[in-house]
Amino acid sequence: MTSGKLQLDSSNSNRPSVATHILGHSFLEVLESKKAKMRVAGAAKLVVAVAVFLLTFYVISQVFEIKMDASLGSLFARSALDSAIRSTKPPRYKCGISKACPEKHFAFKMASGAANVVGPKICLEDNVLMSGVKNNVGRGINVALVNGKTGDVIDTKYFDMWGGDVAPFIEFLKTIQDGTVVLMATYDDGATKLTEEARRLIAELGSTSITSLGFRDNWVFCGGKGIKTKSPFEQHIKNNKDTNKYEGWPEVVEMEGCIPQKQD
């Protein structure tokens, strides 16, 4: 009986106990549960990461779009402002004259000297022919000769009619060719040494005021060799101590206009 009991006990010792089965099963469940939780946590982290990325992308895109809209708005605003400024800005015409010249005309503007300080200025077709800046003006009568057909400059000279000799001026006037546009402006004094011959030669160019041009008068004139009538382009201010703008000299005289181009 004893050995039979021993055999029974021996056979029972080789089988897993009920407790072992229960423990093993519980361990597997716990392990699977942890794995499931880890998978859930990983998926949750991935979802959060994707959500953060999408949110960041959305915010950046919105900010960029706002900046882009602001930039475009600013650009369009500047463009509209520039267009408005251009549309309200008065146009500029050649030599700064007040209105455009018609076709086949040369635009010109000129001014006499100011006392004995600032020299005269002669501009034709937006090209300054004579001025103090160009350093080609002087006391007396300043003269610019222009081709009446092309507008090209032929010559620029000045003749001292206070301390100089009138003879070179007379010879110069005699050499002017037909069809030449002649522009003249005084500086300081343009009359003291003028002779009757010199005045007559200038009158033949279309001047009316040259016969009465006196000491320190201011005078500007535009005429031409071969002109058949008196020129409409002439301004003259007398030297008068009661009305002079400067001490001993009248105010500057200016003139602008459109010279008809010489036709064949």
Short mmCIF file of C-alpha atoms in Angstrom, two decimals:
data_model
loop_
_atom_site.label_atom_id
_atom_site.label_comp_id
_atom_site.label_asym_id
_atom_site.label_seq_id
_atom_site.Cartn_x
_atom_site.Cartn_y
_atom_site.Cartn_z
CA MET A 1 0.00 0.00 0.00
CA THR A 2 2.80 2.20 0.73
CA SER A 3 4.42 1.70 -2.68
CA GLY A 4 1.15 2.30 -4.43
CA LYS A 5 0.84 5.59 -2.69
CA LEU A 6 4.36 6.43 -3.65
CA GLN A 7 3.68 5.66 -7.28
CA LEU A 8 0.60 7.82 -7.20
CA ASP A 9 2.53 10.67 -5.70
CA SER A 10 5.28 10.21 -8.27
CA SER A 11 2.88 10.41 -11.16
CA ASN A 12 1.27 13.56 -9.77
CA SER A 13 4.66 15.29 -9.43
CA ASN A 14 5.30 15.10 -13.20
CA ARG A 15 2.11 17.09 -14.13
CA PRO A 16 1.79 20.87 -13.99
CA SER A 17 -0.39 21.98 -11.18
CA VAL A 18 -3.59 23.95 -11.59
CA ALA A 19 -1.87 26.98 -10.03
CA THR A 20 0.88 26.84 -12.64
CA HIS A 21 -1.65 26.85 -15.44
CA ILE A 22 -3.45 29.79 -13.90
CA LEU A 23 -0.23 31.77 -13.37
CA GLY A 24 1.00 31.15 -16.89
CA HIS A 25 -2.27 32.17 -18.40
CA SER A 26 -2.36 35.35 -16.29
CA PHE A 27 1.22 36.28 -17.31
CA LEU A 28 0.39 35.95 -21.01
CA GLU A 29 -2.67 38.10 -20.59
CA VAL A 30 -0.67 40.76 -18.80
CA LEU A 31 2.01 40.63 -21.50
CA GLU A 32 -0.53 40.92 -24.29
CA SER A 33 -2.25 43.74 -22.43
CA LYS A 34 1.02 45.66 -22.10
CA LYS A 35 1.77 45.13 -25.78
CA ALA A 36 -1.70 46.36 -26.67
CA LYS A 37 -1.25 49.41 -24.47
CA MET A 38 2.14 50.10 -26.05
CA ARG A 39 0.62 49.84 -29.52
CA VAL A 40 -2.17 52.18 -28.49
CA ALA A 41 0.33 54.61 -26.95
CA GLY A 42 2.50 54.51 -30.08
CA ALA A 43 -0.50 55.08 -32.31
CA ALA A 44 -1.62 57.94 -30.07
CA LYS A 45 1.86 59.53 -30.25
CA LEU A 46 1.82 59.20 -34.04
CA VAL A 47 -1.62 60.78 -34.19
CA VAL A 48 -0.47 63.63 -31.93
CA ALA A 49 2.69 64.15 -34.01
CA VAL A 50 0.70 64.24 -37.24
CA ALA A 51 -1.81 66.61 -35.68
CA VAL A 52 0.96 68.93 -34.46
CA PHE A 53 2.59 68.84 -37.90
CA LEU A 54 -0.69 69.63 -39.65
CA LEU A 55 -1.49 72.39 -37.17
CA THR A 56 1.99 73.91 -37.58
CA PHE A 57 1.72 73.71 -41.36
CA TYR A 58 -1.71 75.34 -41.25
CA VAL A 59 -0.53 78.19 -39.02
CA ILE A 60 2.55 78.82 -41.18
CA SER A 61 0.48 78.75 -44.36
CA GLN A 62 -2.01 81.18 -42.88
CA VAL A 63 0.71 83.57 -41.76
CA PHE A 64 2.45 83.32 -45.13
CA GLU A 65 -0.84 83.92 -46.91
CA ILE A 66 -1.54 86.96 -44.74
CA LYS A 67 1.94 88.32 -45.44
CA MET A 68 1.55 87.57 -49.12
CA ASP A 69 -1.82 89.33 -49.17
CA ALA A 70 -0.31 92.26 -47.29
CA SER A 71 2.64 92.39 -49.70
CA LEU A 72 0.38 92.22 -52.73
CA GLY A 73 -1.94 94.79 -51.19
CA SER A 74 0.98 97.09 -50.50
CA LEU A 75 2.32 96.54 -54.02
CA PHE A 76 -1.02 97.31 -55.62
CA ALA A 77 -1.46 100.33 -53.35
CA ARG A 78 1.97 101.69 -54.35
CA SER A 79 1.23 101.02 -57.99
CA ALA A 80 -2.09 102.85 -57.75
CA LEU A 81 -0.40 105.75 -55.91
CA ASP A 82 2.36 105.97 -58.51
CA SER A 83 -0.23 105.97 -61.29
CA ALA A 84 -2.17 108.73 -59.53
CA ILE A 85 0.99 110.81 -59.09
CA ARG A 86 1.94 110.32 -62.73
CA SER A 87 -1.53 111.25 -63.88
CA THR A 88 -1.58 114.45 -61.79
CA LYS A 89 2.03 115.48 -62.48
CA PRO A 90 2.08 118.12 -65.21
CA PRO A 91 3.91 117.05 -68.38
CA ARG A 92 7.31 118.50 -69.14
CA TYR A 93 7.95 119.94 -72.56
CA LYS A 94 11.25 120.60 -74.31
CA CYS A 95 13.35 123.36 -72.70
CA GLY A 96 10.67 123.57 -69.98
CA ILE A 97 8.27 125.62 -72.10
CA SER A 98 4.60 125.84 -71.08
CA LYS A 99 3.13 123.79 -73.93
CA ALA A 100 4.23 121.40 -76.63
CA CYS A 101 5.19 122.72 -80.03
CA PRO A 102 3.38 121.46 -83.15
CA GLU A 103 5.12 119.25 -85.68
CA LYS A 104 7.86 120.81 -87.78
CA HIS A 105 8.62 123.44 -85.12
CA PHE A 106 11.62 123.89 -82.83
CA ALA A 107 10.96 124.56 -79.15
CA PHE A 108 13.09 127.28 -77.60
CA LYS A 109 13.44 129.20 -74.35
CA MET A 110 15.87 131.95 -73.48
CA ALA A 111 16.65 134.51 -70.80
CA SER A 112 18.84 137.58 -70.63
CA GLY A 113 21.55 138.00 -68.04
CA ALA A 114 20.80 139.18 -64.52
CA ALA A 115 22.71 142.43 -63.91
CA ASN A 116 26.41 141.59 -64.28
CA VAL A 117 26.18 138.49 -62.08
CA VAL A 118 24.30 135.69 -63.85
CA GLY A 119 24.81 135.08 -67.55
CA PRO A 120 22.08 134.53 -70.15
CA LYS A 121 20.71 131.12 -71.15
CA ILE A 122 19.59 129.89 -74.56
CA CYS A 123 17.88 126.50 -75.03
CA LEU A 124 16.65 124.91 -78.25
CA GLU A 125 14.95 121.50 -78.53
CA ASP A 126 15.93 120.62 -74.95
CA ASN A 127 19.58 121.38 -75.76
CA VAL A 128 21.20 124.22 -73.79
CA LEU A 129 23.23 126.09 -76.37
CA MET A 130 24.63 128.84 -74.13
CA SER A 131 24.71 129.37 -70.37
CA GLY A 132 26.92 130.25 -67.46
CA VAL A 133 27.19 126.56 -66.61
CA LYS A 134 28.54 125.81 -70.10
CA ASN A 135 30.94 128.74 -69.62
CA ASN A 136 30.33 130.08 -73.12
CA VAL A 137 28.59 133.38 -72.33
CA GLY A 138 30.02 136.84 -71.70
CA ARG A 139 29.36 140.55 -71.33
CA GLY A 140 27.63 142.14 -74.33
CA ILE A 141 25.49 140.33 -76.93
CA ASN A 142 25.44 136.53 -76.86
CA VAL A 143 24.55 134.86 -80.16
CA ALA A 144 23.62 131.29 -81.15
CA LEU A 145 23.25 130.30 -84.81
CA VAL A 146 21.12 127.26 -85.69
CA ASN A 147 20.39 125.50 -88.97
CA GLY A 148 16.77 126.39 -89.72
CA LYS A 149 16.08 123.06 -91.39
CA THR A 150 17.77 120.54 -89.09
CA GLY A 151 18.01 122.42 -85.77
CA ASP A 152 21.74 121.70 -85.56
CA VAL A 153 23.95 124.29 -83.86
CA ILE A 154 26.17 126.18 -86.28
CA ASP A 155 28.02 128.51 -83.88
CA THR A 156 27.87 130.25 -80.49
CA LYS A 157 29.71 133.49 -79.72
CA TYR A 158 29.51 136.59 -77.52
CA PHE A 159 30.67 140.12 -78.32
CA ASP A 160 31.62 142.68 -75.68
CA MET A 161 29.65 145.84 -76.39
CA TRP A 162 31.06 147.75 -73.42
CA GLY A 163 34.82 147.42 -73.60
CA GLY A 164 35.23 145.52 -76.87
CA ASP A 165 35.28 146.36 -80.57
CA VAL A 166 32.11 146.23 -82.68
CA ALA A 167 33.98 145.42 -85.91
CA PRO A 168 34.23 141.62 -85.27
CA PHE A 169 30.53 141.58 -84.45
CA ILE A 170 29.67 143.31 -87.73
CA GLU A 171 31.80 140.86 -89.72
CA PHE A 172 30.14 137.95 -87.91
CA LEU A 173 26.64 139.28 -88.75
CA LYS A 174 27.57 139.60 -92.42
CA THR A 175 28.61 135.94 -92.66
CA ILE A 176 25.26 134.53 -91.49
CA GLN A 177 23.71 132.40 -94.24
CA ASP A 178 20.09 132.45 -95.41
CA GLY A 179 17.90 129.99 -93.55
CA THR A 180 19.84 130.37 -90.31
CA VAL A 181 17.94 130.87 -87.04
CA VAL A 182 19.57 133.58 -84.91
CA LEU A 183 19.07 133.79 -81.13
CA MET A 184 20.49 136.76 -79.18
CA ALA A 185 20.55 137.73 -75.50
CA THR A 186 22.23 140.60 -73.66
CA TYR A 187 24.35 140.39 -70.52
CA ASP A 188 25.36 143.44 -68.46
CA ASP A 189 25.53 145.96 -71.34
CA GLY A 190 24.83 145.10 -74.96
CA ALA A 191 24.42 148.51 -76.54
CA THR A 192 27.22 150.99 -75.79
CA LYS A 193 29.47 150.02 -78.74
CA LEU A 194 26.66 149.23 -81.21
CA THR A 195 26.86 151.29 -84.40
CA GLU A 196 24.12 152.09 -86.89
CA GLU A 197 25.50 149.44 -89.24
CA ALA A 198 25.39 146.78 -86.55
CA ARG A 199 21.83 147.75 -85.61
CA ARG A 200 20.75 147.64 -89.27
CA LEU A 201 22.18 144.16 -89.75
CA ILE A 202 20.31 142.91 -86.68
CA ALA A 203 17.12 144.62 -87.85
CA GLU A 204 17.41 142.70 -91.14
CA LEU A 205 17.18 139.51 -89.07
CA GLY A 206 13.70 140.59 -87.95
CA SER A 207 14.37 142.72 -84.85
CA THR A 208 12.24 145.74 -84.01
CA SER A 209 13.71 146.77 -80.66
CA ILE A 210 17.37 146.86 -81.75
CA THR A 211 17.04 150.45 -82.91
CA SER A 212 16.15 151.58 -79.37
CA LEU A 213 18.38 149.21 -77.39
CA GLY A 214 20.23 151.33 -74.81
CA PHE A 215 22.84 151.11 -72.08
CA ARG A 216 22.22 148.12 -69.76
CA ASP A 217 18.83 147.34 -71.30
CA ASN A 218 17.84 143.67 -71.12
CA TRP A 219 16.92 142.14 -74.49
CA VAL A 220 16.26 138.72 -76.00
CA PHE A 221 15.57 138.09 -79.67
CA CYS A 222 14.98 135.19 -82.05
CA GLY A 223 14.99 135.87 -85.79
CA GLY A 224 16.48 134.53 -88.99
CA LYS A 225 18.52 135.41 -92.02
CA GLY A 226 16.25 135.94 -94.99
CA ILE A 227 13.14 136.56 -92.90
CA LYS A 228 10.53 138.58 -94.84
CA THR A 229 8.69 140.09 -91.86
CA LYS A 230 9.48 141.28 -88.36
CA SER A 231 9.99 138.48 -85.85
CA PRO A 232 7.31 137.91 -83.20
CA PHE A 233 9.98 136.60 -80.82
CA GLU A 234 11.49 139.61 -79.05
CA GLN A 235 11.42 141.04 -75.52
CA HIS A 236 13.00 144.29 -74.33
CA ILE A 237 13.12 145.96 -70.90
CA LYS A 238 14.61 149.43 -70.59
CA ASN A 239 17.16 150.36 -67.95
CA ASN A 240 15.28 152.74 -65.67
CA LYS A 241 16.50 153.65 -62.21
CA ASP A 242 12.90 154.09 -61.02
CA THR A 243 11.80 150.59 -62.07
CA ASN A 244 15.03 148.58 -62.08
CA LYS A 245 14.90 145.36 -60.09
CA TYR A 246 18.64 145.38 -59.49
CA GLU A 247 20.80 148.38 -58.67
CA GLY A 248 21.67 149.76 -62.09
CA TRP A 249 19.97 146.96 -64.11
CA PRO A 250 16.38 145.99 -64.98
CA GLU A 251 14.91 142.56 -64.22
CA VAL A 252 15.71 139.49 -66.27
CA VAL A 253 13.68 139.17 -69.46
CA GLU A 254 12.58 135.70 -70.60
CA MET A 255 10.94 134.33 -73.73
CA GLU A 256 9.79 130.98 -75.10
CA GLY A 257 8.09 129.77 -78.25
CA CYS A 258 8.04 127.50 -81.29
CA ILE A 259 10.15 128.33 -84.34
CA PRO A 260 8.79 127.07 -87.67
CA GLN A 261 11.17 124.63 -89.32
CA LYS A 262 12.54 125.82 -92.66
CA GLN A 263 10.95 123.90 -95.53
CA ASP A 264 12.50 123.19 -98.90
#
